[in-house]
Short mmCIF file of C-alpha atoms in Angstrom, two decimals:
data_model
loop_
_atom_site.label_atom_id
_atom_site.label_comp_id
_atom_site.label_asym_id
_atom_site.label_seq_id
_atom_site.Cartn_x
_atom_site.Cartn_y
_atom_site.Cartn_z
CA UNK A 1000 7.50 -22.11 4.05
CA UNK A 1001 6.67 -18.44 4.53
CA UNK A 1002 3.24 -17.46 5.84
CA UNK A 1003 2.06 -13.84 5.77
CA UNK A 1004 -0.83 -12.57 7.86
CA UNK A 1005 -2.83 -10.09 5.80
CA UNK A 1006 -4.53 -7.11 7.42
CA UNK A 1007 -5.69 -3.68 6.36
CA UNK A 1008 -6.71 -2.43 2.93
CA UNK A 1009 -5.17 -2.98 -0.49
CA UNK A 1010 -2.07 -0.85 0.10
CA UNK A 1011 -1.30 -2.58 3.39
CA UNK A 1012 -1.84 -6.02 1.88
CA UNK A 1013 0.56 -5.15 -0.95
CA UNK A 1014 3.34 -4.27 1.50
CA UNK A 1015 2.76 -7.50 3.39
CA UNK A 1016 2.61 -9.72 0.33
CA UNK A 1017 5.67 -8.06 -1.21
CA UNK A 1018 7.99 -8.64 1.75
CA UNK A 1019 6.78 -12.21 2.19
CA UNK A 1020 7.34 -12.87 -1.52
CA UNK A 1021 10.89 -11.52 -1.35
CA UNK A 1022 11.74 -13.80 1.58
CA UNK A 1023 10.06 -16.84 0.00
CA UNK A 1024 11.88 -16.22 -3.29
CA UNK A 1025 15.24 -15.97 -1.57
CA UNK A 1026 14.57 -19.10 0.48
CA UNK A 1027 13.22 -20.97 -2.56
CA UNK A 1028 10.20 -22.01 -0.57
CA UNK A 1029 6.41 -21.78 -0.71
CA UNK A 1030 4.39 -18.70 0.23
CA UNK A 1031 1.05 -19.03 1.99
CA UNK A 1032 -1.45 -16.26 2.67
CA UNK A 1033 -3.29 -16.17 6.00
CA UNK A 1034 -6.49 -14.19 5.46
CA UNK A 1035 -8.19 -15.08 8.74
CA UNK A 1036 -7.84 -11.56 10.18
CA UNK A 1037 -9.71 -10.21 7.16
CA UNK A 1038 -12.39 -12.85 7.63
CA UNK A 1039 -12.53 -12.34 11.39
CA UNK A 1040 -11.23 -8.84 12.27
CA UNK A 1041 -11.90 -9.41 15.98
CA UNK A 1042 -8.65 -11.39 16.01
CA UNK A 1043 -6.81 -8.05 15.96
CA UNK A 1044 -7.39 -5.41 18.63
CA UNK A 1045 -8.61 -1.96 17.62
CA UNK A 1046 -9.55 -2.84 14.04
CA UNK A 1047 -11.55 0.21 12.95
CA UNK A 1048 -12.36 -0.61 9.33
CA UNK A 1049 -13.37 -4.09 8.16
CA UNK A 1050 -11.45 -5.16 5.04
CA UNK A 1051 -11.59 -7.98 2.50
CA UNK A 1052 -8.91 -9.88 0.63
CA UNK A 1053 -8.09 -7.36 -2.11
CA UNK A 1054 -5.01 -8.77 -3.84
CA UNK A 1055 -7.11 -10.79 -6.27
CA UNK A 1056 -7.07 -7.90 -8.75
CA UNK A 1057 -3.46 -8.76 -9.65
CA UNK A 1058 -2.26 -11.62 -11.82
CA UNK A 1059 -0.94 -13.83 -9.03
CA UNK A 1060 -1.85 -17.36 -7.99
CA UNK A 1061 -2.36 -17.24 -4.25
CA UNK A 1062 -2.11 -20.20 -1.92
CA UNK A 1063 -4.14 -19.80 1.26
CA UNK A 1064 -3.02 -21.24 4.56
CA UNK A 1065 -5.06 -23.92 6.30
CA UNK A 1066 -5.26 -22.06 9.58
CA UNK A 1067 -5.83 -25.17 11.72
CA UNK A 1068 -2.63 -26.71 10.39
CA UNK A 1069 -0.80 -23.42 10.71
CA UNK A 1070 -1.84 -22.92 14.34
CA UNK A 1071 -0.70 -26.44 15.18
CA UNK A 1072 2.54 -26.07 13.29
CA UNK A 1073 3.48 -22.76 14.88
CA UNK A 1074 2.35 -23.66 18.40
CA UNK A 1075 5.58 -24.30 20.32
CA UNK A 1076 3.83 -26.57 22.84
CA UNK A 1077 2.84 -29.10 20.17
CA UNK A 1078 4.96 -31.60 18.26
CA UNK A 1079 8.04 -30.51 20.24
CA UNK A 1080 9.40 -34.02 20.80
CA UNK A 1081 8.89 -34.85 17.12
CA UNK A 1082 10.83 -31.77 16.06
CA UNK A 1083 13.68 -32.48 18.46
CA UNK A 1084 13.87 -36.14 17.50
CA UNK A 1085 14.13 -35.51 13.77
CA UNK A 1086 16.06 -32.23 13.99
CA UNK A 1087 13.11 -30.47 12.39
CA UNK A 1088 13.55 -26.66 12.20
CA UNK A 1089 11.45 -24.76 14.68
CA UNK A 1090 9.24 -22.25 12.86
CA UNK A 1091 9.52 -18.62 13.84
CA UNK A 1092 6.72 -16.18 14.42
CA UNK A 1093 8.11 -12.80 13.44
CA UNK A 1094 6.09 -9.88 14.76
CA UNK A 1095 7.24 -6.56 13.38
CA UNK A 1096 8.70 -4.57 16.31
CA UNK A 1097 7.94 -1.16 14.80
CA UNK A 1098 7.32 0.78 11.60
CA UNK A 1099 10.99 1.38 10.86
CA UNK A 1100 13.09 -0.67 8.44
CA UNK A 1101 14.58 -3.86 9.92
CA UNK A 1102 17.23 -5.23 7.57
CA UNK A 1103 17.52 -8.60 9.32
CA UNK A 1104 13.91 -9.31 8.33
CA UNK A 1105 15.09 -9.84 4.76
CA UNK A 1106 17.32 -12.71 5.92
CA UNK A 1107 14.81 -14.66 7.98
CA UNK A 1108 14.96 -18.39 7.36
CA UNK A 1109 12.08 -20.66 6.44
CA UNK A 1110 9.77 -21.66 8.05
CA UNK A 1111 8.49 -18.33 9.32
CA UNK A 1112 5.15 -16.67 10.02
CA UNK A 1113 5.09 -12.89 9.46
CA UNK A 1114 2.86 -10.42 11.30
CA UNK A 1115 3.10 -6.69 10.67
CA UNK A 1116 2.80 -3.92 8.10
CA UNK A 1117 6.38 -3.75 6.75
CA UNK A 1118 5.96 -0.28 5.27
CA UNK A 1119 9.39 0.81 4.08
CA UNK A 1120 10.76 1.41 0.60
CA UNK A 1121 14.08 0.01 1.84
CA UNK A 1122 12.75 -3.55 1.78
CA UNK A 1123 12.49 -3.25 -2.00
CA UNK A 1124 15.79 -1.54 -2.84
CA UNK A 1125 17.33 -4.56 -4.55
CA UNK A 1126 14.01 -5.99 -5.69
CA UNK A 1127 12.17 -3.14 -7.42
CA UNK A 1128 11.34 -4.95 -10.65
CA UNK A 1129 10.50 -8.16 -8.83
CA UNK A 1130 7.99 -6.31 -6.63
CA UNK A 1131 6.50 -4.41 -9.57
CA UNK A 1132 5.98 -7.71 -11.36
CA UNK A 1133 3.91 -8.91 -8.39
CA UNK A 1134 1.35 -6.21 -9.05
CA UNK A 1135 0.63 -6.53 -12.75
CA UNK A 1136 -2.88 -6.37 -14.18
CA UNK A 1137 -4.60 -6.71 -17.52
CA UNK A 1138 -5.64 -3.40 -19.17
CA UNK A 1139 -8.93 -5.10 -20.04
CA UNK A 1140 -9.78 -5.01 -16.34
CA UNK A 1141 -9.89 -1.21 -16.36
CA UNK A 1142 -13.05 -0.79 -18.43
CA UNK A 1143 -13.86 1.74 -21.14
CA UNK A 1144 -13.98 4.93 -19.01
CA UNK A 1145 -10.61 4.26 -17.43
CA UNK A 1146 -9.06 3.33 -20.77
CA UNK A 1147 -10.24 6.66 -22.19
CA UNK A 1148 -8.67 8.44 -19.22
CA UNK A 1149 -5.50 6.41 -19.68
CA UNK A 1150 -5.19 7.82 -23.20
CA UNK A 1151 -5.27 11.34 -21.75
CA UNK A 1152 -2.73 10.39 -19.09
CA UNK A 1153 -0.36 8.98 -21.70
CA UNK A 1154 -0.53 12.10 -23.90
CA UNK A 1155 -0.16 14.87 -21.31
CA UNK A 1156 1.92 15.87 -18.29
CA UNK A 1157 -0.49 14.62 -15.65
CA UNK A 1158 -0.38 14.83 -11.87
CA UNK A 1159 -2.38 12.41 -9.76
CA UNK A 1160 -3.84 14.06 -6.66
CA UNK A 1161 -5.12 11.55 -4.11
CA UNK A 1162 -7.37 12.89 -1.36
CA UNK A 1163 -8.23 10.35 1.30
CA UNK A 1164 -11.30 11.19 3.36
CA UNK A 1165 -13.84 8.47 4.21
CA UNK A 1166 -13.01 6.88 7.56
CA UNK A 1167 -10.19 9.40 8.07
CA UNK A 1168 -12.99 11.94 8.54
CA UNK A 1169 -15.99 9.99 9.83
CA UNK A 1170 -14.28 7.71 12.36
CA UNK A 1171 -13.05 9.69 15.36
CA UNK A 1172 -10.57 7.06 16.51
CA UNK A 1173 -9.00 6.81 13.05
CA UNK A 1174 -9.01 10.60 12.79
CA UNK A 1175 -7.08 10.83 16.07
CA UNK A 1176 -4.45 8.40 14.77
CA UNK A 1177 -4.05 9.42 11.14
CA UNK A 1178 -5.51 12.86 10.76
CA UNK A 1179 -5.93 13.96 7.14
CA UNK A 1180 -4.09 16.20 4.69
CA UNK A 1181 -5.63 19.67 4.60
CA UNK A 1182 -6.25 22.10 1.74
CA UNK A 1183 -3.02 23.95 2.48
CA UNK A 1184 -1.01 20.79 1.84
CA UNK A 1185 -2.66 20.09 -1.51
CA UNK A 1186 -2.55 23.67 -2.78
CA UNK A 1187 1.11 23.99 -1.82
CA UNK A 1188 1.91 20.66 -3.50
CA UNK A 1189 0.10 21.72 -6.68
CA UNK A 1190 2.00 25.03 -6.73
CA UNK A 1191 5.35 23.22 -6.33
CA UNK A 1192 4.69 20.89 -9.24
CA UNK A 1193 3.19 23.66 -11.38
CA UNK A 1194 6.44 25.57 -10.88
CA UNK A 1195 8.35 22.67 -12.45
CA UNK A 1196 5.87 21.28 -14.98
CA UNK A 1197 4.39 23.38 -17.78
CA UNK A 1198 0.59 23.22 -18.08
CA UNK A 1199 0.02 20.18 -15.85
CA UNK A 1200 -3.27 18.32 -15.98
CA UNK A 1201 -4.48 17.40 -12.50
CA UNK A 1202 -6.20 14.03 -12.09
CA UNK A 1203 -8.14 13.98 -8.81
CA UNK A 1204 -8.85 10.70 -7.03
CA UNK A 1205 -10.83 10.41 -3.82
CA UNK A 1206 -13.38 8.40 -1.89
CA UNK A 1207 -15.42 11.63 -1.59
CA UNK A 1208 -15.36 13.22 -5.05
CA UNK A 1209 -18.27 15.62 -4.48
CA UNK A 1210 -16.31 17.33 -1.70
CA UNK A 1211 -13.15 17.37 -3.79
CA UNK A 1212 -14.90 18.82 -6.84
CA UNK A 1213 -16.42 21.57 -4.71
CA UNK A 1214 -13.08 22.52 -3.14
CA UNK A 1215 -10.83 22.22 -6.19
CA UNK A 1216 -13.08 23.16 -9.11
CA UNK A 1217 -11.56 26.65 -9.28
CA UNK A 1218 -7.95 25.48 -9.47
CA UNK A 1219 -6.41 27.27 -12.46
CA UNK A 1220 -5.05 24.14 -14.12
CA UNK A 1221 -6.83 21.61 -16.31
CA UNK A 1222 -8.49 19.12 -14.00
CA UNK A 1223 -10.16 15.73 -14.26
CA UNK A 1224 -12.23 14.31 -11.40
CA UNK A 1225 -12.36 10.51 -11.42
CA UNK A 1226 -15.78 9.80 -9.98
CA UNK A 1227 -16.57 6.26 -11.10
CA UNK A 1228 -14.13 3.84 -9.41
CA UNK A 1229 -15.82 2.95 -6.15
CA UNK A 1230 -16.19 -0.17 -4.02
CA UNK A 1231 -14.69 -3.19 -5.73
CA UNK A 1232 -13.39 -0.96 -8.54
CA UNK A 1233 -11.45 1.44 -6.29
CA UNK A 1234 -8.17 -0.38 -7.03
CA UNK A 1235 -8.34 1.02 -10.56
CA UNK A 1236 -7.56 4.45 -9.13
CA UNK A 1237 -4.18 3.15 -7.94
CA UNK A 1238 -3.32 1.84 -11.39
CA UNK A 1239 -4.26 5.15 -13.01
CA UNK A 1240 -2.17 7.05 -10.43
CA UNK A 1241 0.81 4.89 -11.33
CA UNK A 1242 0.45 5.88 -14.99
CA UNK A 1243 0.47 9.63 -14.30
CA UNK A 1244 3.67 11.63 -14.85
CA UNK A 1245 3.80 12.90 -11.27
CA UNK A 1246 2.03 12.22 -7.99
CA UNK A 1247 0.69 14.10 -4.99
CA UNK A 1248 -0.17 11.52 -2.38
CA UNK A 1249 -2.19 11.44 0.81
CA UNK A 1250 -1.06 9.87 4.09
CA UNK A 1251 -2.29 6.59 2.68
CA UNK A 1252 -0.52 3.37 1.67
CA UNK A 1253 -2.95 3.24 -1.27
CA UNK A 1254 -1.54 6.36 -2.92
CA UNK A 1255 2.00 5.49 -1.75
CA UNK A 1256 1.78 2.47 -4.04
CA UNK A 1257 0.30 4.57 -6.83
CA UNK A 1258 3.42 6.75 -6.71
CA UNK A 1259 5.94 3.94 -6.12
CA UNK A 1260 4.63 1.92 -9.08
CA UNK A 1261 5.04 5.00 -11.30
CA UNK A 1262 8.00 4.13 -13.57
CA UNK A 1263 8.63 7.67 -14.82
CA UNK A 1264 12.35 8.26 -14.02
CA UNK A 1265 11.72 12.02 -13.83
CA UNK A 1266 8.61 11.84 -11.67
CA UNK A 1267 7.98 14.37 -8.95
CA UNK A 1268 6.29 12.86 -5.92
CA UNK A 1269 5.06 14.99 -3.04
CA UNK A 1270 4.11 13.35 0.25
CA UNK A 1271 2.85 14.75 3.55
CA UNK A 1272 5.43 15.35 6.25
CA UNK A 1273 2.93 14.10 8.83
CA UNK A 1274 1.88 10.55 7.99
CA UNK A 1275 0.22 10.15 11.38
CA UNK A 1276 -1.44 12.72 13.61
CA UNK A 1277 0.10 10.94 16.58
CA UNK A 1278 3.60 12.44 17.01
CA UNK A 1279 5.29 9.27 18.28
CA UNK A 1280 3.85 7.18 15.46
CA UNK A 1281 4.83 9.79 12.90
CA UNK A 1282 8.47 9.69 14.05
CA UNK A 1283 8.52 6.00 13.13
CA UNK A 1284 7.82 6.68 9.44
CA UNK A 1285 11.36 7.81 8.62
CA UNK A 1286 11.88 4.77 6.38
CA UNK A 1287 8.53 4.98 4.62
CA UNK A 1288 9.17 7.69 2.05
CA UNK A 1289 11.94 7.32 -0.59
CA UNK A 1290 14.55 10.11 -0.36
CA UNK A 1291 13.76 11.47 -3.84
CA UNK A 1292 10.17 12.20 -2.82
CA UNK A 1293 9.47 15.62 -1.37
CA UNK A 1294 7.78 15.77 2.04
CA UNK A 1295 5.96 19.00 2.88
#
């Protein structure tokens, strides 16, 4: 049995579910999702943004953990004599020690309970197609407007530009941790891709489209501003990003996945050099960005 504790938004939950799925598949055992932190965020210190279970948009059948049974099962003070008597394997609670890649994690034995973010492309190196298959969706879910945009994306050299604002701007504590990518980053990234791609069409995605439209409306390239996927529909932005030819991402796991799921073998992906505003935290993101992506 592998149990994964979910926390954070869609991008974070995808990292967590992916690594747990890889371990469960290798161990030929069941995978359970623990969503109690999402239901009761006070369980985790310093939770700044309340999140919901967001993986339901993908075509997976999820099994949710019965937390009372899980707490009893993983409590080392309970059932100890029973486990010793019958040589029952002691379950492990694996708490991610840091943001870097930890290869031994891939070889953990069942039963195990996983807590962490597990944000490294290296966890997926031998499992790319398996992980991509975890995050499939039906085109019918996109709706008419997105399907019309998808036709444009499929016909032209398109570049997704994801601009994360929202709580990165309005919440001072989150701002102090993450910071946000400035105009200089985006304009430089656009210039780099425009130097390699003839007549690119820029597809802008953001949680604050009015601001983005105001700042980028005079960019010299053809531009589309996606201003209709909000709230429960925001996941559709990620899918559209993944269908673009190239990607400019924010310091956000959401747009990281949009770029990683992009199957274009010749894609150009530009990512921010500073993933966190905090210097020490930023140094721990060395294993986050694939080597073929350009960090600026």
